[in-house]
Amino acid sequence: MTGVKKINHVAVVVADIDAALAFWQDALGLELHHVEDVPSQKATVAFLPVGDSEVELVKPTTDDSGVAKFLAERGGGMHHLCFEVDDIAAKLAEMKAKGVRLINETPIELPGRKMAFIHPKSTGGVLVELYEVT
Ligand code: CO
């Protein structure tokens, strides 16, 4: 079994990052590391480290992404849980062999990382992301 190292991040979809920071930063007390435009995700993301993990506040920047649809339908909320793994290709193959439904059969390669999503139908309703640092 390929190793799962840690929870890399928890992603929360928000309509307005500044408004969301009133809770996550000002009331809860997390530190805002930085805010970044992520064109590949059609989103602006605020990164708030917590120990070895992060909370990511994700605001869609277009109307046509999965995140935008999630915001329109549910008004935001917890979107996905991301696990950092040693070997994402091996982990996807292991899961597929166990009948897990994958959204990305092969990892999406980005600078410094590979990522893939697991279908909520196989996880009890939680969108799960796998992440390998490269
Ligand atoms: Co993520």
mmCIF file of N, CA and C and ligand atoms in Angstrom:
data_model
loop_
_atom_site.group_PDB
_atom_site.id
_atom_site.type_symbol
_atom_site.label_atom_id
_atom_site.label_comp_id
_atom_site.label_asym_id
_atom_site.label_seq_id
_atom_site.Cartn_x
_atom_site.Cartn_y
_atom_site.Cartn_z
ATOM 1 N N MET A 1 0.852 -1.202 0.000
ATOM 2 C CA MET A 1 0.000 0.000 0.000
ATOM 3 C C MET A 1 0.882 1.244 0.000
ATOM 4 N N THR A 2 0.636 2.088 -0.952
ATOM 5 C CA THR A 2 1.407 3.332 -1.059
ATOM 6 C C THR A 2 1.034 4.298 0.065
ATOM 7 N N GLY A 3 2.027 5.002 0.582
ATOM 8 C CA GLY A 3 1.810 5.810 1.773
ATOM 9 C C GLY A 3 1.033 7.092 1.550
ATOM 10 N N VAL A 4 0.239 7.428 2.570
ATOM 11 C CA VAL A 4 -0.429 8.730 2.652
ATOM 12 C C VAL A 4 0.301 9.509 3.736
ATOM 13 N N LYS A 5 0.860 10.666 3.386
ATOM 14 C CA LYS A 5 1.759 11.381 4.296
ATOM 15 C C LYS A 5 1.028 12.290 5.274
ATOM 16 N N LYS A 6 0.048 13.009 4.774
ATOM 17 C CA LYS A 6 -0.638 13.971 5.641
ATOM 18 C C LYS A 6 -1.842 14.547 4.905
ATOM 19 N N ILE A 7 -2.658 15.292 5.623
ATOM 20 C CA ILE A 7 -3.660 16.129 4.966
ATOM 21 C C ILE A 7 -2.915 17.368 4.481
ATOM 22 N N ASN A 8 -2.885 17.542 3.152
ATOM 23 C CA ASN A 8 -2.180 18.697 2.587
ATOM 24 C C ASN A 8 -2.997 19.963 2.764
ATOM 25 N N HIS A 9 -4.298 19.872 2.389
ATOM 26 C CA HIS A 9 -5.168 21.032 2.598
ATOM 27 C C HIS A 9 -6.634 20.630 2.618
ATOM 28 N N VAL A 10 -7.421 21.524 3.192
ATOM 29 C CA VAL A 10 -8.879 21.440 3.136
ATOM 30 C C VAL A 10 -9.319 22.670 2.362
ATOM 31 N N ALA A 11 -10.140 22.469 1.312
ATOM 32 C CA ALA A 11 -10.553 23.590 0.474
ATOM 33 C C ALA A 11 -11.998 23.972 0.787
ATOM 34 N N VAL A 12 -12.193 25.275 0.991
ATOM 35 C CA VAL A 12 -13.512 25.832 1.298
ATOM 36 C C VAL A 12 -13.853 26.833 0.201
ATOM 37 N N VAL A 13 -14.992 26.637 -0.450
ATOM 38 C CA VAL A 13 -15.408 27.562 -1.510
ATOM 39 C C VAL A 13 -16.148 28.745 -0.886
ATOM 40 N N VAL A 14 -15.742 29.944 -1.309
ATOM 41 C CA VAL A 14 -16.341 31.171 -0.770
ATOM 42 C C VAL A 14 -16.708 32.115 -1.913
ATOM 43 N N ALA A 15 -17.677 32.978 -1.659
ATOM 44 C CA ALA A 15 -18.084 33.969 -2.656
ATOM 45 C C ALA A 15 -17.176 35.193 -2.610
ATOM 46 N N ASP A 16 -16.591 35.436 -1.429
ATOM 47 C CA ASP A 16 -15.840 36.668 -1.208
ATOM 48 C C ASP A 16 -14.722 36.357 -0.206
ATOM 49 N N ILE A 17 -13.479 36.445 -0.657
ATOM 50 C CA ILE A 17 -12.360 36.064 0.214
ATOM 51 C C ILE A 17 -12.232 37.004 1.414
ATOM 52 N N ASP A 18 -12.364 38.298 1.193
ATOM 53 C CA ASP A 18 -12.240 39.229 2.320
ATOM 54 C C ASP A 18 -13.298 38.962 3.382
ATOM 55 N N ALA A 19 -14.524 38.695 2.921
ATOM 56 C CA ALA A 19 -15.600 38.410 3.876
ATOM 57 C C ALA A 19 -15.301 37.107 4.624
ATOM 58 N N ALA A 20 -14.779 36.107 3.923
ATOM 59 C CA ALA A 20 -14.473 34.827 4.563
ATOM 60 C C ALA A 20 -13.339 34.974 5.578
ATOM 61 N N LEU A 21 -12.391 35.868 5.281
ATOM 62 C CA LEU A 21 -11.255 36.066 6.202
ATOM 63 C C LEU A 21 -11.705 36.649 7.542
ATOM 64 N N ALA A 22 -12.871 37.284 7.559
ATOM 65 C CA ALA A 22 -13.387 37.801 8.829
ATOM 66 C C ALA A 22 -13.552 36.661 9.827
ATOM 67 N N PHE A 23 -13.908 35.461 9.328
ATOM 68 C CA PHE A 23 -13.940 34.311 10.231
ATOM 69 C C PHE A 23 -12.577 33.637 10.324
ATOM 70 N N TRP A 24 -12.054 33.153 9.199
ATOM 71 C CA TRP A 24 -10.888 32.251 9.220
ATOM 72 C C TRP A 24 -9.638 32.928 9.791
ATOM 73 N N GLN A 25 -9.454 34.209 9.473
ATOM 74 C CA GLN A 25 -8.274 34.936 9.948
ATOM 75 C C GLN A 25 -8.584 35.717 11.229
ATOM 76 N N ASP A 26 -9.593 36.567 11.182
ATOM 77 C CA ASP A 26 -9.814 37.510 12.285
ATOM 78 C C ASP A 26 -10.435 36.854 13.506
ATOM 79 N N ALA A 27 -11.384 35.935 13.299
ATOM 80 C CA ALA A 27 -12.056 35.321 14.452
ATOM 81 C C ALA A 27 -11.369 34.030 14.883
ATOM 82 N N LEU A 28 -11.103 33.120 13.933
ATOM 83 C CA LEU A 28 -10.454 31.854 14.295
ATOM 84 C C LEU A 28 -8.974 32.055 14.605
ATOM 85 N N GLY A 29 -8.341 32.973 13.869
ATOM 86 C CA GLY A 29 -6.951 33.303 14.180
ATOM 87 C C GLY A 29 -5.918 32.620 13.305
ATOM 88 N N LEU A 30 -6.322 32.070 12.147
ATOM 89 C CA LEU A 30 -5.327 31.516 11.225
ATOM 90 C C LEU A 30 -4.555 32.659 10.581
ATOM 91 N N GLU A 31 -3.314 32.339 10.178
ATOM 92 C CA GLU A 31 -2.481 33.338 9.524
ATOM 93 C C GLU A 31 -2.667 33.246 8.012
ATOM 94 N N LEU A 32 -2.908 34.387 7.374
ATOM 95 C CA LEU A 32 -3.015 34.406 5.911
ATOM 96 C C LEU A 32 -1.615 34.441 5.321
ATOM 97 N N HIS A 33 -1.233 33.363 4.610
ATOM 98 C CA HIS A 33 0.101 33.315 4.006
ATOM 99 C C HIS A 33 0.153 34.165 2.733
ATOM 100 N N HIS A 34 -0.741 33.852 1.796
ATOM 101 C CA HIS A 34 -0.850 34.695 0.601
ATOM 102 C C HIS A 34 -2.132 34.373 -0.150
ATOM 103 N N VAL A 35 -2.475 35.284 -1.079
ATOM 104 C CA VAL A 35 -3.629 35.087 -1.966
ATOM 105 C C VAL A 35 -3.077 35.032 -3.379
ATOM 106 N N GLU A 36 -3.523 34.050 -4.143
ATOM 107 C CA GLU A 36 -2.935 33.802 -5.463
ATOM 108 C C GLU A 36 -4.036 33.534 -6.490
ATOM 109 N N ASP A 37 -3.876 34.108 -7.675
ATOM 110 C CA ASP A 37 -4.775 33.769 -8.775
ATOM 111 C C ASP A 37 -4.290 32.448 -9.377
ATOM 112 N N VAL A 38 -5.178 31.472 -9.497
ATOM 113 C CA VAL A 38 -4.809 30.153 -10.034
ATOM 114 C C VAL A 38 -5.649 29.918 -11.295
ATOM 115 N N PRO A 39 -5.121 30.378 -12.442
ATOM 116 C CA PRO A 39 -5.912 30.307 -13.681
ATOM 117 C C PRO A 39 -6.324 28.878 -14.043
ATOM 118 N N SER A 40 -5.472 27.878 -13.735
ATOM 119 C CA SER A 40 -5.797 26.496 -14.095
ATOM 120 C C SER A 40 -7.029 26.008 -13.346
ATOM 121 N N GLN A 41 -7.302 26.586 -12.185
ATOM 122 C CA GLN A 41 -8.500 26.217 -11.421
ATOM 123 C C GLN A 41 -9.613 27.250 -11.584
ATOM 124 N N LYS A 42 -9.366 28.295 -12.435
ATOM 125 C CA LYS A 42 -10.334 29.374 -12.616
ATOM 126 C C LYS A 42 -10.784 29.913 -11.256
ATOM 127 N N ALA A 43 -9.788 30.197 -10.423
ATOM 128 C CA ALA A 43 -10.097 30.596 -9.051
ATOM 129 C C ALA A 43 -9.005 31.488 -8.476
ATOM 130 N N THR A 44 -9.401 32.262 -7.478
ATOM 131 C CA THR A 44 -8.451 32.948 -6.615
ATOM 132 C C THR A 44 -8.435 32.179 -5.302
ATOM 133 N N VAL A 45 -7.227 31.914 -4.781
ATOM 134 C CA VAL A 45 -7.101 31.055 -3.606
ATOM 135 C C VAL A 45 -6.326 31.785 -2.511
ATOM 136 N N ALA A 46 -6.883 31.782 -1.311
ATOM 137 C CA ALA A 46 -6.188 32.293 -0.124
ATOM 138 C C ALA A 46 -5.655 31.096 0.655
ATOM 139 N N PHE A 47 -4.363 31.121 0.980
ATOM 140 C CA PHE A 47 -3.701 30.001 1.660
ATOM 141 C C PHE A 47 -3.463 30.364 3.126
ATOM 142 N N LEU A 48 -4.027 29.536 4.016
ATOM 143 C CA LEU A 48 -3.892 29.769 5.455
ATOM 144 C C LEU A 48 -3.286 28.526 6.096
ATOM 145 N N PRO A 49 -1.972 28.512 6.322
ATOM 146 C CA PRO A 49 -1.316 27.335 6.896
ATOM 147 C C PRO A 49 -1.796 27.055 8.314
ATOM 148 N N VAL A 50 -1.936 25.760 8.604
ATOM 149 C CA VAL A 50 -2.258 25.284 9.963
ATOM 150 C C VAL A 50 -1.365 24.087 10.214
ATOM 151 N N GLY A 51 -0.329 24.234 11.040
ATOM 152 C CA GLY A 51 0.598 23.123 11.237
ATOM 153 C C GLY A 51 1.182 22.682 9.910
ATOM 154 N N ASP A 52 1.104 21.377 9.627
ATOM 155 C CA ASP A 52 1.629 20.831 8.377
ATOM 156 C C ASP A 52 0.624 20.899 7.239
ATOM 157 N N SER A 53 -0.545 21.459 7.498
ATOM 158 C CA SER A 53 -1.608 21.490 6.500
ATOM 159 C C SER A 53 -2.003 22.939 6.215
ATOM 160 N N GLU A 54 -3.015 23.098 5.382
ATOM 161 C CA GLU A 54 -3.499 24.435 5.065
ATOM 162 C C GLU A 54 -5.007 24.406 4.906
ATOM 163 N N VAL A 55 -5.620 25.522 5.192
ATOM 164 C CA VAL A 55 -6.981 25.767 4.727
ATOM 165 C C VAL A 55 -6.843 26.639 3.484
ATOM 166 N N GLU A 56 -7.526 26.274 2.409
ATOM 167 C CA GLU A 56 -7.543 27.079 1.190
ATOM 168 C C GLU A 56 -8.948 27.631 0.995
ATOM 169 N N LEU A 57 -9.043 28.939 0.911
ATOM 170 C CA LEU A 57 -10.320 29.577 0.584
ATOM 171 C C LEU A 57 -10.324 29.817 -0.921
ATOM 172 N N VAL A 58 -11.267 29.197 -1.605
ATOM 173 C CA VAL A 58 -11.286 29.189 -3.067
ATOM 174 C C VAL A 58 -12.476 29.999 -3.573
ATOM 175 N N LYS A 59 -12.164 31.051 -4.323
ATOM 176 C CA LYS A 59 -13.225 31.881 -4.909
ATOM 177 C C LYS A 59 -13.176 31.736 -6.428
ATOM 178 N N PRO A 60 -14.266 31.256 -7.046
ATOM 179 C CA PRO A 60 -14.240 31.101 -8.502
ATOM 180 C C PRO A 60 -14.115 32.448 -9.204
ATOM 181 N N THR A 61 -13.385 32.464 -10.333
ATOM 182 C CA THR A 61 -13.215 33.705 -11.093
ATOM 183 C C THR A 61 -13.983 33.670 -12.414
ATOM 184 N N THR A 62 -14.619 32.546 -12.711
ATOM 185 C CA THR A 62 -15.488 32.442 -13.888
ATOM 186 C C THR A 62 -16.780 31.757 -13.438
ATOM 187 N N ASP A 63 -17.743 31.697 -14.376
ATOM 188 C CA ASP A 63 -19.027 31.059 -14.042
ATOM 189 C C ASP A 63 -19.091 29.606 -14.477
ATOM 190 N N ASP A 64 -18.048 29.106 -15.144
ATOM 191 C CA ASP A 64 -18.173 27.815 -15.826
ATOM 192 C C ASP A 64 -17.338 26.696 -15.204
ATOM 193 N N SER A 65 -16.830 26.896 -13.991
ATOM 194 C CA SER A 65 -16.016 25.840 -13.382
ATOM 195 C C SER A 65 -16.860 25.013 -12.411
ATOM 196 N N GLY A 66 -16.329 23.887 -12.003
ATOM 197 C CA GLY A 66 -16.997 23.055 -11.003
ATOM 198 C C GLY A 66 -17.176 23.814 -9.694
ATOM 199 N N VAL A 67 -16.169 24.601 -9.347
ATOM 200 C CA VAL A 67 -16.222 25.385 -8.108
ATOM 201 C C VAL A 67 -17.322 26.460 -8.201
ATOM 202 N N ALA A 68 -17.454 27.079 -9.386
ATOM 203 C CA ALA A 68 -18.504 28.099 -9.572
ATOM 204 C C ALA A 68 -19.887 27.466 -9.446
ATOM 205 N N LYS A 69 -20.019 26.256 -10.000
ATOM 206 C CA LYS A 69 -21.290 25.547 -9.926
ATOM 207 C C LYS A 69 -21.615 25.192 -8.465
ATOM 208 N N PHE A 70 -20.592 24.748 -7.752
ATOM 209 C CA PHE A 70 -20.735 24.403 -6.333
ATOM 210 C C PHE A 70 -21.205 25.628 -5.534
ATOM 211 N N LEU A 71 -20.600 26.781 -5.815
ATOM 212 C CA LEU A 71 -20.976 28.013 -5.121
ATOM 213 C C LEU A 71 -22.421 28.404 -5.453
ATOM 214 N N ALA A 72 -22.777 28.297 -6.734
ATOM 215 C CA ALA A 72 -24.129 28.680 -7.153
ATOM 216 C C ALA A 72 -25.180 27.757 -6.528
ATOM 217 N N GLU A 73 -24.866 26.458 -6.465
ATOM 218 C CA GLU A 73 -25.857 25.490 -5.978
ATOM 219 C C GLU A 73 -25.940 25.437 -4.461
ATOM 220 N N ARG A 74 -24.797 25.575 -3.788
ATOM 221 C CA ARG A 74 -24.788 25.363 -2.339
ATOM 222 C C ARG A 74 -24.425 26.596 -1.535
ATOM 223 N N GLY A 75 -24.087 27.695 -2.235
ATOM 224 C CA GLY A 75 -23.707 28.904 -1.510
ATOM 225 C C GLY A 75 -22.355 28.787 -0.829
ATOM 226 N N GLY A 76 -21.489 27.893 -1.346
ATOM 227 C CA GLY A 76 -20.162 27.716 -0.757
ATOM 228 C C GLY A 76 -20.152 26.637 0.310
ATOM 229 N N GLY A 77 -18.995 26.494 0.951
ATOM 230 C CA GLY A 77 -18.843 25.466 1.990
ATOM 231 C C GLY A 77 -17.643 24.590 1.700
ATOM 232 N N MET A 78 -17.498 23.529 2.511
ATOM 233 C CA MET A 78 -16.342 22.652 2.349
ATOM 234 C C MET A 78 -16.404 21.936 1.012
ATOM 235 N N HIS A 79 -15.339 22.056 0.232
ATOM 236 C CA HIS A 79 -15.346 21.550 -1.146
ATOM 237 C C HIS A 79 -14.570 20.257 -1.306
ATOM 238 N N HIS A 80 -13.335 20.208 -0.821
ATOM 239 C CA HIS A 80 -12.578 18.955 -0.892
ATOM 240 C C HIS A 80 -11.509 18.868 0.176
ATOM 241 N N LEU A 81 -11.093 17.602 0.350
ATOM 242 C CA LEU A 81 -10.069 17.243 1.326
ATOM 243 C C LEU A 81 -8.910 16.687 0.514
ATOM 244 N N CYS A 82 -7.693 17.200 0.747
ATOM 245 C CA CYS A 82 -6.548 16.787 -0.081
ATOM 246 C C CYS A 82 -5.511 16.042 0.745
ATOM 247 N N PHE A 83 -5.197 14.827 0.308
ATOM 248 C CA PHE A 83 -4.172 14.006 0.955
ATOM 249 C C PHE A 83 -2.901 14.015 0.117
ATOM 250 N N GLU A 84 -1.791 14.256 0.788
ATOM 251 C CA GLU A 84 -0.492 14.171 0.111
ATOM 252 C C GLU A 84 0.005 12.733 0.189
ATOM 253 N N VAL A 85 0.381 12.193 -0.964
ATOM 254 C CA VAL A 85 0.819 10.795 -1.041
ATOM 255 C C VAL A 85 2.250 10.729 -1.583
ATOM 256 N N ASP A 86 2.887 9.571 -1.353
ATOM 257 C CA ASP A 86 4.264 9.364 -1.837
ATOM 258 C C ASP A 86 4.313 9.232 -3.356
ATOM 259 N N ASP A 87 3.344 8.475 -3.895
ATOM 260 C CA ASP A 87 3.386 8.112 -5.317
ATOM 261 C C ASP A 87 1.951 8.107 -5.840
ATOM 262 N N ILE A 88 1.557 9.193 -6.482
ATOM 263 C CA ILE A 88 0.151 9.362 -6.854
ATOM 264 C C ILE A 88 -0.280 8.346 -7.922
ATOM 265 N N ALA A 89 0.601 8.049 -8.871
ATOM 266 C CA ALA A 89 0.232 7.085 -9.929
ATOM 267 C C ALA A 89 -0.024 5.711 -9.318
ATOM 268 N N ALA A 90 0.835 5.316 -8.388
ATOM 269 C CA ALA A 90 0.663 4.015 -7.728
ATOM 270 C C ALA A 90 -0.610 4.004 -6.890
ATOM 271 N N LYS A 91 -0.879 5.102 -6.201
ATOM 272 C CA LYS A 91 -2.086 5.176 -5.355
ATOM 273 C C LYS A 91 -3.345 5.113 -6.219
ATOM 274 N N LEU A 92 -3.354 5.815 -7.351
ATOM 275 C CA LEU A 92 -4.521 5.765 -8.246
ATOM 276 C C LEU A 92 -4.731 4.343 -8.778
ATOM 277 N N ALA A 93 -3.646 3.681 -9.123
ATOM 278 C CA ALA A 93 -3.749 2.302 -9.634
ATOM 279 C C ALA A 93 -4.302 1.368 -8.553
ATOM 280 N N GLU A 94 -3.826 1.534 -7.318
ATOM 281 C CA GLU A 94 -4.330 0.725 -6.194
ATOM 282 C C GLU A 94 -5.829 0.934 -5.994
ATOM 283 N N MET A 95 -6.230 2.204 -6.035
ATOM 284 C CA MET A 95 -7.649 2.509 -5.814
ATOM 285 C C MET A 95 -8.504 1.970 -6.939
ATOM 286 N N LYS A 96 -8.037 2.140 -8.165
ATOM 287 C CA LYS A 96 -8.795 1.666 -9.321
ATOM 288 C C LYS A 96 -8.993 0.151 -9.219
ATOM 289 N N ALA A 97 -7.948 -0.538 -8.799
ATOM 290 C CA ALA A 97 -8.035 -2.002 -8.652
ATOM 291 C C ALA A 97 -9.059 -2.389 -7.586
ATOM 292 N N LYS A 98 -9.322 -1.487 -6.644
ATOM 293 C CA LYS A 98 -10.314 -1.751 -5.592
ATOM 294 C C LYS A 98 -11.697 -1.258 -5.969
ATOM 295 N N GLY A 99 -11.846 -0.807 -7.205
ATOM 296 C CA GLY A 99 -13.172 -0.404 -7.681
ATOM 297 C C GLY A 99 -13.555 1.018 -7.346
ATOM 298 N N VAL A 100 -12.588 1.822 -6.894
ATOM 299 C CA VAL A 100 -12.871 3.228 -6.574
ATOM 300 C C VAL A 100 -13.039 4.014 -7.876
ATOM 301 N N ARG A 101 -14.055 4.874 -7.900
ATOM 302 C CA ARG A 101 -14.307 5.693 -9.092
ATOM 303 C C ARG A 101 -13.416 6.934 -9.052
ATOM 304 N N LEU A 102 -12.608 7.091 -10.082
ATOM 305 C CA LEU A 102 -11.661 8.199 -10.153
ATOM 306 C C LEU A 102 -12.196 9.269 -11.097
ATOM 307 N N ILE A 103 -12.033 10.530 -10.739
ATOM 308 C CA ILE A 103 -12.350 11.611 -11.677
ATOM 309 C C ILE A 103 -11.188 11.763 -12.656
ATOM 310 N N ASN A 104 -9.963 11.732 -12.145
ATOM 311 C CA ASN A 104 -8.766 11.795 -12.992
ATOM 312 C C ASN A 104 -8.061 10.443 -12.929
ATOM 313 N N GLU A 105 -8.101 9.719 -14.033
ATOM 314 C CA GLU A 105 -7.454 8.391 -14.081
ATOM 315 C C GLU A 105 -5.937 8.525 -14.090
ATOM 316 N N THR A 106 -5.470 9.622 -14.706
ATOM 317 C CA THR A 106 -4.038 9.904 -14.661
ATOM 318 C C THR A 106 -3.856 11.277 -14.007
ATOM 319 N N PRO A 107 -2.769 11.453 -13.263
ATOM 320 C CA PRO A 107 -2.579 12.713 -12.540
ATOM 321 C C PRO A 107 -2.431 13.911 -13.480
ATOM 322 N N ILE A 108 -2.945 15.062 -13.019
ATOM 323 C CA ILE A 108 -2.731 16.330 -13.708
ATOM 324 C C ILE A 108 -1.360 16.825 -13.260
ATOM 325 N N GLU A 109 -0.496 17.118 -14.215
ATOM 326 C CA GLU A 109 0.861 17.547 -13.862
ATOM 327 C C GLU A 109 0.960 19.065 -13.896
ATOM 328 N N LEU A 110 1.357 19.644 -12.778
ATOM 329 C CA LEU A 110 1.548 21.084 -12.665
ATOM 330 C C LEU A 110 2.959 21.320 -12.143
ATOM 331 N N PRO A 111 3.466 22.554 -12.284
ATOM 332 C CA PRO A 111 4.810 22.811 -11.761
ATOM 333 C C PRO A 111 4.892 22.463 -10.275
ATOM 334 N N GLY A 112 5.791 21.549 -9.928
ATOM 335 C CA GLY A 112 6.025 21.211 -8.527
ATOM 336 C C GLY A 112 5.076 20.207 -7.926
ATOM 337 N N ARG A 113 4.038 19.786 -8.685
ATOM 338 C CA ARG A 113 3.093 18.854 -8.101
ATOM 339 C C ARG A 113 2.283 18.107 -9.152
ATOM 340 N N LYS A 114 1.759 16.980 -8.719
ATOM 341 C CA LYS A 114 0.794 16.215 -9.511
ATOM 342 C C LYS A 114 -0.447 16.070 -8.660
ATOM 343 N N MET A 115 -1.626 16.104 -9.301
ATOM 344 C CA MET A 115 -2.854 16.020 -8.532
ATOM 345 C C MET A 115 -3.917 15.222 -9.272
ATOM 346 N N ALA A 116 -4.863 14.679 -8.527
ATOM 347 C CA ALA A 116 -5.981 13.943 -9.116
ATOM 348 C C ALA A 116 -7.123 13.947 -8.114
ATOM 349 N N PHE A 117 -8.350 13.864 -8.656
ATOM 350 C CA PHE A 117 -9.521 13.847 -7.792
ATOM 351 C C PHE A 117 -10.201 12.484 -7.835
ATOM 352 N N ILE A 118 -10.758 12.097 -6.686
ATOM 353 C CA ILE A 118 -11.498 10.846 -6.503
ATOM 354 C C ILE A 118 -12.982 11.208 -6.441
ATOM 355 N N HIS A 119 -13.813 10.422 -7.083
ATOM 356 C CA HIS A 119 -15.241 10.760 -7.164
ATOM 357 C C HIS A 119 -15.943 10.602 -5.816
ATOM 358 N N PRO A 120 -16.768 11.597 -5.431
ATOM 359 C CA PRO A 120 -17.489 11.510 -4.142
ATOM 360 C C PRO A 120 -18.398 10.284 -4.036
ATOM 361 N N LYS A 121 -18.792 9.725 -5.175
ATOM 362 C CA LYS A 121 -19.630 8.517 -5.127
ATOM 363 C C LYS A 121 -18.898 7.355 -4.464
ATOM 364 N N SER A 122 -17.565 7.405 -4.468
ATOM 365 C CA SER A 122 -16.784 6.320 -3.869
ATOM 366 C C SER A 122 -16.282 6.640 -2.464
ATOM 367 N N THR A 123 -16.587 7.846 -1.959
ATOM 368 C CA THR A 123 -15.945 8.268 -0.698
ATOM 369 C C THR A 123 -16.942 8.629 0.400
ATOM 370 N N GLY A 124 -18.211 8.327 0.196
ATOM 371 C CA GLY A 124 -19.201 8.742 1.184
ATOM 372 C C GLY A 124 -19.587 10.198 1.020
ATOM 373 N N GLY A 125 -19.380 10.736 -0.185
ATOM 374 C CA GLY A 125 -19.876 12.083 -0.461
ATOM 375 C C GLY A 125 -18.858 13.193 -0.344
ATOM 376 N N VAL A 126 -17.591 12.844 -0.084
ATOM 377 C CA VAL A 126 -16.550 13.872 0.047
ATOM 378 C C VAL A 126 -15.682 13.864 -1.208
ATOM 379 N N LEU A 127 -15.511 15.020 -1.830
ATOM 380 C CA LEU A 127 -14.551 15.110 -2.931
ATOM 381 C C LEU A 127 -13.152 15.035 -2.329
ATOM 382 N N VAL A 128 -12.378 14.036 -2.770
ATOM 383 C CA VAL A 128 -11.033 13.819 -2.236
ATOM 384 C C VAL A 128 -10.018 14.105 -3.336
ATOM 385 N N GLU A 129 -8.998 14.885 -2.996
ATOM 386 C CA GLU A 129 -7.900 15.179 -3.903
ATOM 387 C C GLU A 129 -6.660 14.456 -3.424
ATOM 388 N N LEU A 130 -5.902 13.906 -4.356
ATOM 389 C CA LEU A 130 -4.581 13.366 -4.037
ATOM 390 C C LEU A 130 -3.534 14.316 -4.623
ATOM 391 N N TYR A 131 -2.411 14.392 -3.945
ATOM 392 C CA TYR A 131 -1.409 15.396 -4.271
ATOM 393 C C TYR A 131 -0.035 14.781 -4.036
ATOM 394 N N GLU A 132 0.820 14.900 -5.022
ATOM 395 C CA GLU A 132 2.211 14.457 -4.858
ATOM 396 C C GLU A 132 3.132 15.620 -5.166
ATOM 397 N N VAL A 133 4.014 15.918 -4.253
ATOM 398 C CA VAL A 133 5.006 16.957 -4.487
ATOM 399 C C VAL A 133 6.098 16.375 -5.380
ATOM 400 N N THR A 134 6.440 17.081 -6.454
ATOM 401 C CA THR A 134 7.433 16.550 -7.397
ATOM 402 C C THR A 134 8.670 17.450 -7.453
HETATM 403 CO CO CO B 1 -7.112 21.240 -3.602
#
